[in-house]
mmCIF file of C-alpha atoms in Angstrom:
data_model
loop_
_atom_site.group_PDB
_atom_site.id
_atom_site.type_symbol
_atom_site.label_atom_id
_atom_site.label_comp_id
_atom_site.label_asym_id
_atom_site.label_seq_id
_atom_site.Cartn_x
_atom_site.Cartn_y
_atom_site.Cartn_z
ATOM 1 C CA MET X 21 11.780 121.780 -46.900
ATOM 2 C CA SER X 22 12.491 117.521 -46.078
ATOM 3 C CA LEU X 23 13.787 116.141 -43.439
ATOM 4 C CA ARG X 24 16.627 115.395 -45.821
ATOM 5 C CA ARG X 25 17.095 119.339 -46.129
ATOM 6 C CA LEU X 26 17.338 119.602 -42.427
ATOM 7 C CA VAL X 27 20.346 117.402 -42.251
ATOM 8 C CA GLU X 28 22.101 118.922 -45.715
ATOM 9 C CA ASN X 29 21.536 122.575 -43.814
ATOM 10 C CA HIS X 30 23.160 121.762 -40.659
ATOM 11 C CA GLU X 31 26.326 122.338 -41.233
ATOM 12 C CA GLY X 32 28.295 121.046 -38.124
ATOM 13 C CA VAL X 33 30.911 121.872 -35.104
ATOM 14 C CA GLN X 34 33.965 120.951 -34.689
ATOM 15 C CA ARG X 35 35.458 118.802 -31.545
ATOM 16 C CA ALA X 36 37.943 116.960 -30.464
ATOM 17 C CA LEU X 37 38.907 113.979 -27.934
ATOM 18 C CA VAL X 38 42.088 113.618 -25.795
ATOM 19 C CA LEU X 39 42.730 110.787 -23.566
ATOM 20 C CA ALA X 40 44.476 112.523 -20.792
ATOM 21 C CA ASN X 41 47.589 110.360 -18.987
ATOM 22 C CA ARG X 42 46.296 106.875 -19.826
ATOM 23 C CA SER X 43 47.699 104.003 -17.994
ATOM 24 C CA GLN X 44 44.752 101.370 -19.501
ATOM 25 C CA PRO X 45 45.577 99.102 -21.779
ATOM 26 C CA GLU X 46 47.203 100.211 -25.658
ATOM 27 C CA GLN X 47 43.931 98.491 -26.859
ATOM 28 C CA LEU X 48 41.237 101.063 -25.506
ATOM 29 C CA ARG X 49 42.958 104.019 -27.148
ATOM 30 C CA SER X 50 43.105 102.291 -30.443
ATOM 31 C CA MET X 51 39.081 101.443 -29.737
ATOM 32 C CA LEU X 52 38.279 104.806 -29.052
ATOM 33 C CA THR X 53 39.993 105.982 -31.835
ATOM 34 C CA GLY X 54 38.727 103.631 -34.370
ATOM 35 C CA MET X 55 35.171 104.783 -33.257
ATOM 36 C CA PHE X 56 35.179 108.203 -34.418
ATOM 37 C CA ALA X 57 38.019 107.048 -37.441
ATOM 38 C CA ARG X 58 35.890 107.804 -39.867
ATOM 39 C CA GLN X 59 34.538 111.329 -38.389
ATOM 40 C CA SER X 60 35.170 115.242 -38.053
ATOM 41 C CA VAL X 61 36.224 113.849 -34.305
ATOM 42 C CA SER X 62 39.758 114.213 -34.037
ATOM 43 C CA VAL X 63 41.152 111.853 -31.362
ATOM 44 C CA ASP X 64 44.694 112.166 -29.043
ATOM 45 C CA GLU X 65 46.493 111.515 -26.100
ATOM 46 C CA ALA X 66 48.290 113.550 -24.534
ATOM 47 C CA VAL X 67 49.809 113.948 -20.622
ATOM 48 C CA VAL X 68 48.197 116.579 -18.742
ATOM 49 C CA GLU X 69 48.616 117.872 -15.176
ATOM 50 C CA GLY X 70 45.575 117.991 -12.582
ATOM 51 C CA ILE X 71 43.427 115.200 -14.336
ATOM 52 C CA PRO X 72 43.171 112.159 -13.125
ATOM 53 C CA GLU X 73 44.163 108.889 -14.779
ATOM 54 C CA ASP X 74 42.339 107.384 -17.962
ATOM 55 C CA THR X 75 40.009 110.785 -18.529
ATOM 56 C CA VAL X 76 38.609 111.582 -21.538
ATOM 57 C CA LEU X 77 38.151 115.586 -22.849
ATOM 58 C CA LEU X 78 36.128 117.102 -25.464
ATOM 59 C CA LEU X 79 37.552 120.240 -26.899
ATOM 60 C CA ASP X 80 35.755 122.574 -28.915
ATOM 61 C CA GLY X 81 37.352 124.160 -32.101
ATOM 62 C CA GLU X 82 39.336 126.374 -29.992
ATOM 63 C CA GLY X 83 41.223 123.684 -27.712
ATOM 64 C CA ASN X 84 38.362 124.667 -24.544
ATOM 65 C CA VAL X 85 37.398 121.808 -22.840
ATOM 66 C CA LEU X 86 34.018 120.744 -23.058
ATOM 67 C CA ALA X 87 33.492 118.225 -20.759
ATOM 68 C CA GLN X 88 35.304 114.869 -19.086
ATOM 69 C CA SER X 89 34.521 111.463 -18.262
ATOM 70 C CA PRO X 90 36.268 108.656 -16.803
ATOM 71 C CA LEU X 91 37.425 106.685 -19.641
ATOM 72 C CA ASP X 92 35.180 103.369 -18.010
ATOM 73 C CA ALA X 93 32.314 105.223 -18.873
ATOM 74 C CA VAL X 94 33.333 105.603 -22.460
ATOM 75 C CA ALA X 95 34.118 101.663 -22.818
ATOM 76 C CA GLN X 96 31.009 100.561 -20.783
ATOM 77 C CA SER X 97 28.720 102.748 -23.244
ATOM 78 C CA LEU X 98 30.263 102.701 -26.384
ATOM 79 C CA LEU X 99 33.308 100.670 -26.916
ATOM 80 C CA PHE X 100 32.537 97.675 -25.133
ATOM 81 C CA THR X 101 28.582 97.296 -26.130
ATOM 82 C CA ASN X 102 27.335 96.565 -29.234
ATOM 83 C CA SER X 103 23.521 97.534 -31.118
ATOM 84 C CA ASP X 104 22.569 93.954 -29.994
ATOM 85 C CA ALA X 105 21.966 95.006 -26.354
ATOM 86 C CA PHE X 106 20.115 97.435 -27.011
ATOM 87 C CA VAL X 107 17.844 95.890 -29.482
ATOM 88 C CA THR X 108 17.189 92.694 -27.481
ATOM 89 C CA GLY X 109 17.377 94.903 -24.123
ATOM 90 C CA SER X 110 20.074 93.322 -22.347
ATOM 91 C CA THR X 111 20.652 97.076 -21.953
ATOM 92 C CA SER X 112 17.294 98.087 -20.749
ATOM 93 C CA LEU X 113 16.134 102.343 -20.385
ATOM 94 C CA GLU X 114 17.204 102.767 -16.533
ATOM 95 C CA GLU X 115 20.738 101.525 -17.594
ATOM 96 C CA THR X 116 21.327 104.147 -20.272
ATOM 97 C CA ASN X 117 23.465 106.476 -18.885
ATOM 98 C CA LEU X 118 25.256 108.147 -21.993
ATOM 99 C CA PRO X 119 28.746 110.368 -20.587
ATOM 100 C CA SER X 120 28.971 113.748 -21.034
ATOM 101 C CA VAL X 121 31.968 113.700 -23.188
ATOM 102 C CA VAL X 122 29.548 111.681 -25.671
ATOM 103 C CA THR X 123 26.115 114.255 -24.877
ATOM 104 C CA GLY X 124 28.682 116.849 -25.084
ATOM 105 C CA LEU X 125 28.918 115.665 -29.585
ATOM 106 C CA GLU X 126 26.007 117.450 -29.987
ATOM 107 C CA GLY X 127 26.284 119.740 -33.087
ATOM 108 C CA VAL X 128 28.771 117.509 -34.606
ATOM 109 C CA ARG X 129 27.928 115.839 -38.605
ATOM 110 C CA PHE X 130 27.943 112.312 -38.560
ATOM 111 C CA ARG X 131 28.513 109.810 -41.831
ATOM 112 C CA LEU X 132 27.849 106.769 -40.219
ATOM 113 C CA ARG X 133 27.580 103.087 -42.076
ATOM 114 C CA GLY X 134 25.045 100.687 -41.123
ATOM 115 C CA PHE X 135 25.028 96.891 -41.048
ATOM 116 C CA PRO X 136 26.440 94.946 -42.777
ATOM 117 C CA ARG X 137 29.171 97.529 -43.867
ATOM 118 C CA SER X 138 30.122 98.178 -40.227
ATOM 119 C CA HIS X 139 28.767 96.206 -36.790
ATOM 120 C CA LYS X 140 29.924 99.365 -34.517
ATOM 121 C CA GLU X 141 29.559 102.618 -36.540
ATOM 122 C CA LYS X 142 26.194 103.207 -35.858
ATOM 123 C CA LEU X 143 26.268 102.505 -32.290
ATOM 124 C CA LEU X 144 26.272 106.516 -31.417
ATOM 125 C CA LEU X 145 22.967 107.022 -32.981
ATOM 126 C CA ILE X 146 21.117 103.975 -31.230
ATOM 127 C CA ALA X 147 22.852 104.729 -27.990
ATOM 128 C CA VAL X 148 21.704 108.888 -28.794
ATOM 129 C CA SER X 149 18.523 107.539 -29.401
ATOM 130 C CA ARG X 150 17.801 105.785 -26.021
ATOM 131 C CA HIS X 151 19.356 108.667 -24.095
ATOM 132 C CA ILE X 152 16.267 111.011 -25.725
ATOM 133 C CA GLU X 153 14.134 108.154 -25.010
ATOM 134 C CA ARG X 154 15.308 108.133 -21.056
ATOM 135 C CA ALA X 155 14.913 111.881 -20.842
ATOM 136 C CA ALA X 156 11.221 111.542 -22.041
ATOM 137 C CA TRP X 157 10.701 108.652 -20.017
ATOM 138 C CA GLU X 158 12.061 110.383 -17.018
ATOM 139 C CA HIS X 159 9.746 113.694 -18.035
ATOM 140 C CA ASP X 160 7.009 111.514 -18.238
ATOM 141 C CA ALA X 161 5.419 114.931 -19.803
ATOM 142 C CA GLY X 162 5.877 116.304 -23.208
ATOM 143 C CA THR X 163 5.361 114.922 -26.804
ATOM 144 C CA HIS X 164 7.815 112.478 -27.988
ATOM 145 C CA ARG X 165 8.435 111.816 -31.956
ATOM 146 C CA ALA X 166 10.434 108.505 -32.980
ATOM 147 C CA SER X 167 10.693 106.692 -36.667
ATOM 148 C CA PHE X 168 11.551 103.641 -37.424
ATOM 149 C CA GLN X 169 11.446 102.624 -41.376
ATOM 150 C CA ARG X 170 9.461 99.925 -40.740
ATOM 151 C CA LEU X 171 6.841 99.246 -37.919
ATOM 152 C CA SER X 172 7.705 95.801 -37.758
ATOM 153 C CA ARG X 173 10.794 97.317 -35.820
ATOM 154 C CA ILE X 174 9.269 97.964 -32.966
ATOM 155 C CA VAL X 175 7.568 94.824 -32.137
ATOM 156 C CA ASP X 176 10.616 92.723 -33.584
ATOM 157 C CA GLU X 177 13.280 93.853 -31.685
ATOM 158 C CA GLN X 178 12.641 93.184 -27.931
ATOM 159 C CA GLY X 179 14.334 96.039 -26.231
ATOM 160 C CA THR X 180 12.526 98.597 -28.509
ATOM 161 C CA GLN X 181 9.572 97.250 -28.077
ATOM 162 C CA ARG X 182 9.788 97.171 -24.194
ATOM 163 C CA VAL X 183 10.992 100.877 -23.947
ATOM 164 C CA TYR X 184 7.865 102.311 -25.897
ATOM 165 C CA ARG X 185 5.589 100.082 -24.105
ATOM 166 C CA GLN X 186 7.128 102.607 -21.360
ATOM 167 C CA LEU X 187 6.649 105.375 -23.354
ATOM 168 C CA GLY X 188 3.200 104.175 -24.465
ATOM 169 C CA GLU X 189 2.139 103.831 -20.865
ATOM 170 C CA SER X 190 3.584 106.567 -19.193
ATOM 171 C CA ASP X 191 2.107 110.415 -19.856
ATOM 172 C CA VAL X 192 4.434 111.303 -22.648
ATOM 173 C CA ASP X 193 2.479 112.212 -25.913
ATOM 174 C CA THR X 194 3.949 109.162 -28.365
ATOM 175 C CA HIS X 195 4.120 108.993 -32.006
ATOM 176 C CA VAL X 196 6.084 106.544 -33.530
ATOM 177 C CA TYR X 197 6.460 106.484 -37.715
ATOM 178 C CA GLY X 198 6.951 103.805 -40.581
ATOM 179 C CA VAL X 199 6.079 102.354 -43.158
ATOM 180 C CA ASP X 200 3.593 99.733 -42.708
ATOM 181 C CA ASP X 201 5.084 96.206 -42.815
ATOM 182 C CA GLY X 202 2.594 94.741 -41.255
ATOM 183 C CA GLY X 203 3.389 96.188 -37.493
ATOM 184 C CA ALA X 204 0.669 99.176 -37.140
ATOM 185 C CA GLU X 205 -2.025 97.372 -35.183
ATOM 186 C CA GLU X 206 1.068 96.005 -33.039
ATOM 187 C CA ALA X 207 3.053 98.802 -32.395
ATOM 188 C CA ALA X 208 -0.326 100.741 -31.995
ATOM 189 C CA ALA X 209 -1.210 97.564 -28.710
ATOM 190 C CA LEU X 210 1.927 99.321 -26.886
ATOM 191 C CA GLY X 211 -0.081 102.903 -26.220
ATOM 192 C CA VAL X 212 1.200 104.742 -28.845
ATOM 193 C CA THR X 213 0.505 106.578 -31.960
ATOM 194 C CA VAL X 214 0.864 105.122 -34.773
ATOM 195 C CA HIS X 215 1.797 106.840 -38.314
ATOM 196 C CA ALA X 216 1.756 104.923 -41.474
ATOM 197 C CA GLY X 217 3.512 106.387 -45.617
ATOM 198 C CA GLU X 218 5.477 105.426 -48.116
ATOM 199 C CA SER X 219 7.356 108.870 -48.557
ATOM 200 C CA ALA X 220 11.054 108.901 -48.906
ATOM 201 C CA ASP X 221 11.165 110.617 -44.684
ATOM 202 C CA TYR X 222 9.512 107.309 -43.696
ATOM 203 C CA ARG X 223 11.265 105.125 -45.440
ATOM 204 C CA ASP X 224 15.056 106.819 -45.378
ATOM 205 C CA SER X 225 15.014 108.806 -41.847
ATOM 206 C CA TRP X 226 16.360 108.444 -38.342
ATOM 207 C CA PHE X 227 14.759 110.819 -36.021
ATOM 208 C CA VAL X 228 13.727 110.828 -32.133
ATOM 209 C CA VAL X 229 12.512 113.982 -30.439
ATOM 210 C CA HIS X 230 11.285 115.088 -26.888
ATOM 211 C CA CYS X 231 9.804 118.115 -26.231
ATOM 212 C CA PRO X 232 8.760 118.974 -22.486
ATOM 213 C CA PRO X 233 5.953 120.309 -21.812
ATOM 214 C CA GLY X 234 6.099 124.395 -22.362
ATOM 215 C CA THR X 235 9.637 124.141 -24.532
ATOM 216 C CA GLY X 236 10.501 127.085 -25.648
ATOM 217 C CA GLN X 237 8.344 129.417 -23.333
ATOM 218 C CA THR X 238 10.052 128.621 -19.838
ATOM 219 C CA ALA X 239 13.289 128.125 -18.233
ATOM 220 C CA GLY X 240 12.660 124.152 -17.396
ATOM 221 C CA PRO X 241 14.088 121.482 -19.895
ATOM 222 C CA GLY X 242 14.613 122.524 -23.647
ATOM 223 C CA PRO X 243 14.311 120.144 -26.149
ATOM 224 C CA LEU X 244 16.258 117.081 -27.984
ATOM 225 C CA ALA X 245 16.524 115.964 -31.458
ATOM 226 C CA LEU X 246 18.532 113.376 -33.718
ATOM 227 C CA LEU X 247 17.822 113.369 -37.374
ATOM 228 C CA ALA X 248 19.618 111.321 -39.781
ATOM 229 C CA ILE X 249 19.445 110.194 -43.704
ATOM 230 C CA GLN X 250 20.129 107.002 -45.132
ATOM 231 C CA ASP X 251 21.405 107.261 -48.569
ATOM 232 C CA ASP X 252 21.665 104.833 -51.137
ATOM 233 C CA ASP X 253 24.828 103.051 -49.765
ATOM 234 C CA GLY X 254 23.363 102.761 -46.461
ATOM 235 C CA VAL X 255 25.107 105.457 -45.016
ATOM 236 C CA TRP X 256 23.038 107.499 -42.189
ATOM 237 C CA ASP X 257 23.828 111.465 -42.263
ATOM 238 C CA GLY X 258 22.770 113.362 -39.477
ATOM 239 C CA PHE X 259 23.891 114.761 -36.120
ATOM 240 C CA PHE X 260 21.259 115.540 -32.547
ATOM 241 C CA THR X 261 21.002 118.656 -31.281
ATOM 242 C CA THR X 262 19.576 120.475 -27.779
ATOM 243 C CA GLU X 263 20.143 124.017 -30.188
ATOM 244 C CA THR X 264 16.035 124.951 -29.086
ATOM 245 C CA GLU X 265 15.576 126.138 -32.571
ATOM 246 C CA GLU X 266 17.082 123.236 -34.330
ATOM 247 C CA ALA X 267 15.380 120.065 -32.502
ATOM 248 C CA LEU X 268 11.729 122.415 -32.968
ATOM 249 C CA ALA X 269 12.856 122.351 -36.843
ATOM 250 C CA VAL X 270 12.604 118.826 -36.684
ATOM 251 C CA GLU X 271 9.596 118.638 -34.783
ATOM 252 C CA ASP X 272 7.723 120.971 -36.351
ATOM 253 C CA TYR X 273 8.248 119.200 -40.090
ATOM 254 C CA VAL X 274 7.119 115.905 -38.581
ATOM 255 C CA ARG X 275 4.046 117.251 -36.825
ATOM 256 C CA ARG X 276 3.059 118.981 -39.668
ATOM 257 C CA GLU X 277 4.071 116.703 -42.713
ATOM 258 C CA LEU X 278 4.099 112.907 -41.393
#
């Protein structure tokens, strides 16, 4: 088993977004469509009775509504922002707040191009990563594991350094993973446990996993996990999940093998 195999074994679920009763400019509909143009998430527009203007609906493969969020919330969290907001720290951990139609995309299999091929596609994975990091920080307990490909990124990116300093100062047992390109000592100074290696799991994986205390044993909050693997073309193939068995499979592999 490997992290790549965990991604390959993930079948993915079908989801659709519907922009209901739009009164906002066409540009917003176009931006929403463009965000998911290369994904297995269709975006449509419709007039829907009983739904407020400018509401985004999340549908399952059978057409059932799973969640709904104001278009403004989706725009502020994804459409009107970029990765620099997270890298520089202008969007803080406390301000990270993903609408339910975005978090409801868990289980979808994504293929997202990184920089320089795309400036926006990878933003979804960055935003979900911050969502999981905020959950760990709010729980102030449990275990949190995250990979960075290169350990220097943890300290070179001001926003990332701030987040992991907050986690390092909390009661969360925080572990970070990556190739040691000179950043291991500075990363450790944040109060986190550093794991360095050279294998493909360290070089090409992007995982963020939080397991609250008693995961899988109580009725409390369950685990959250994001896992993506980068191919030779710089495309990230992955998913995020709150399914306990699937999230624990990622946690267990990382704990045992890295």
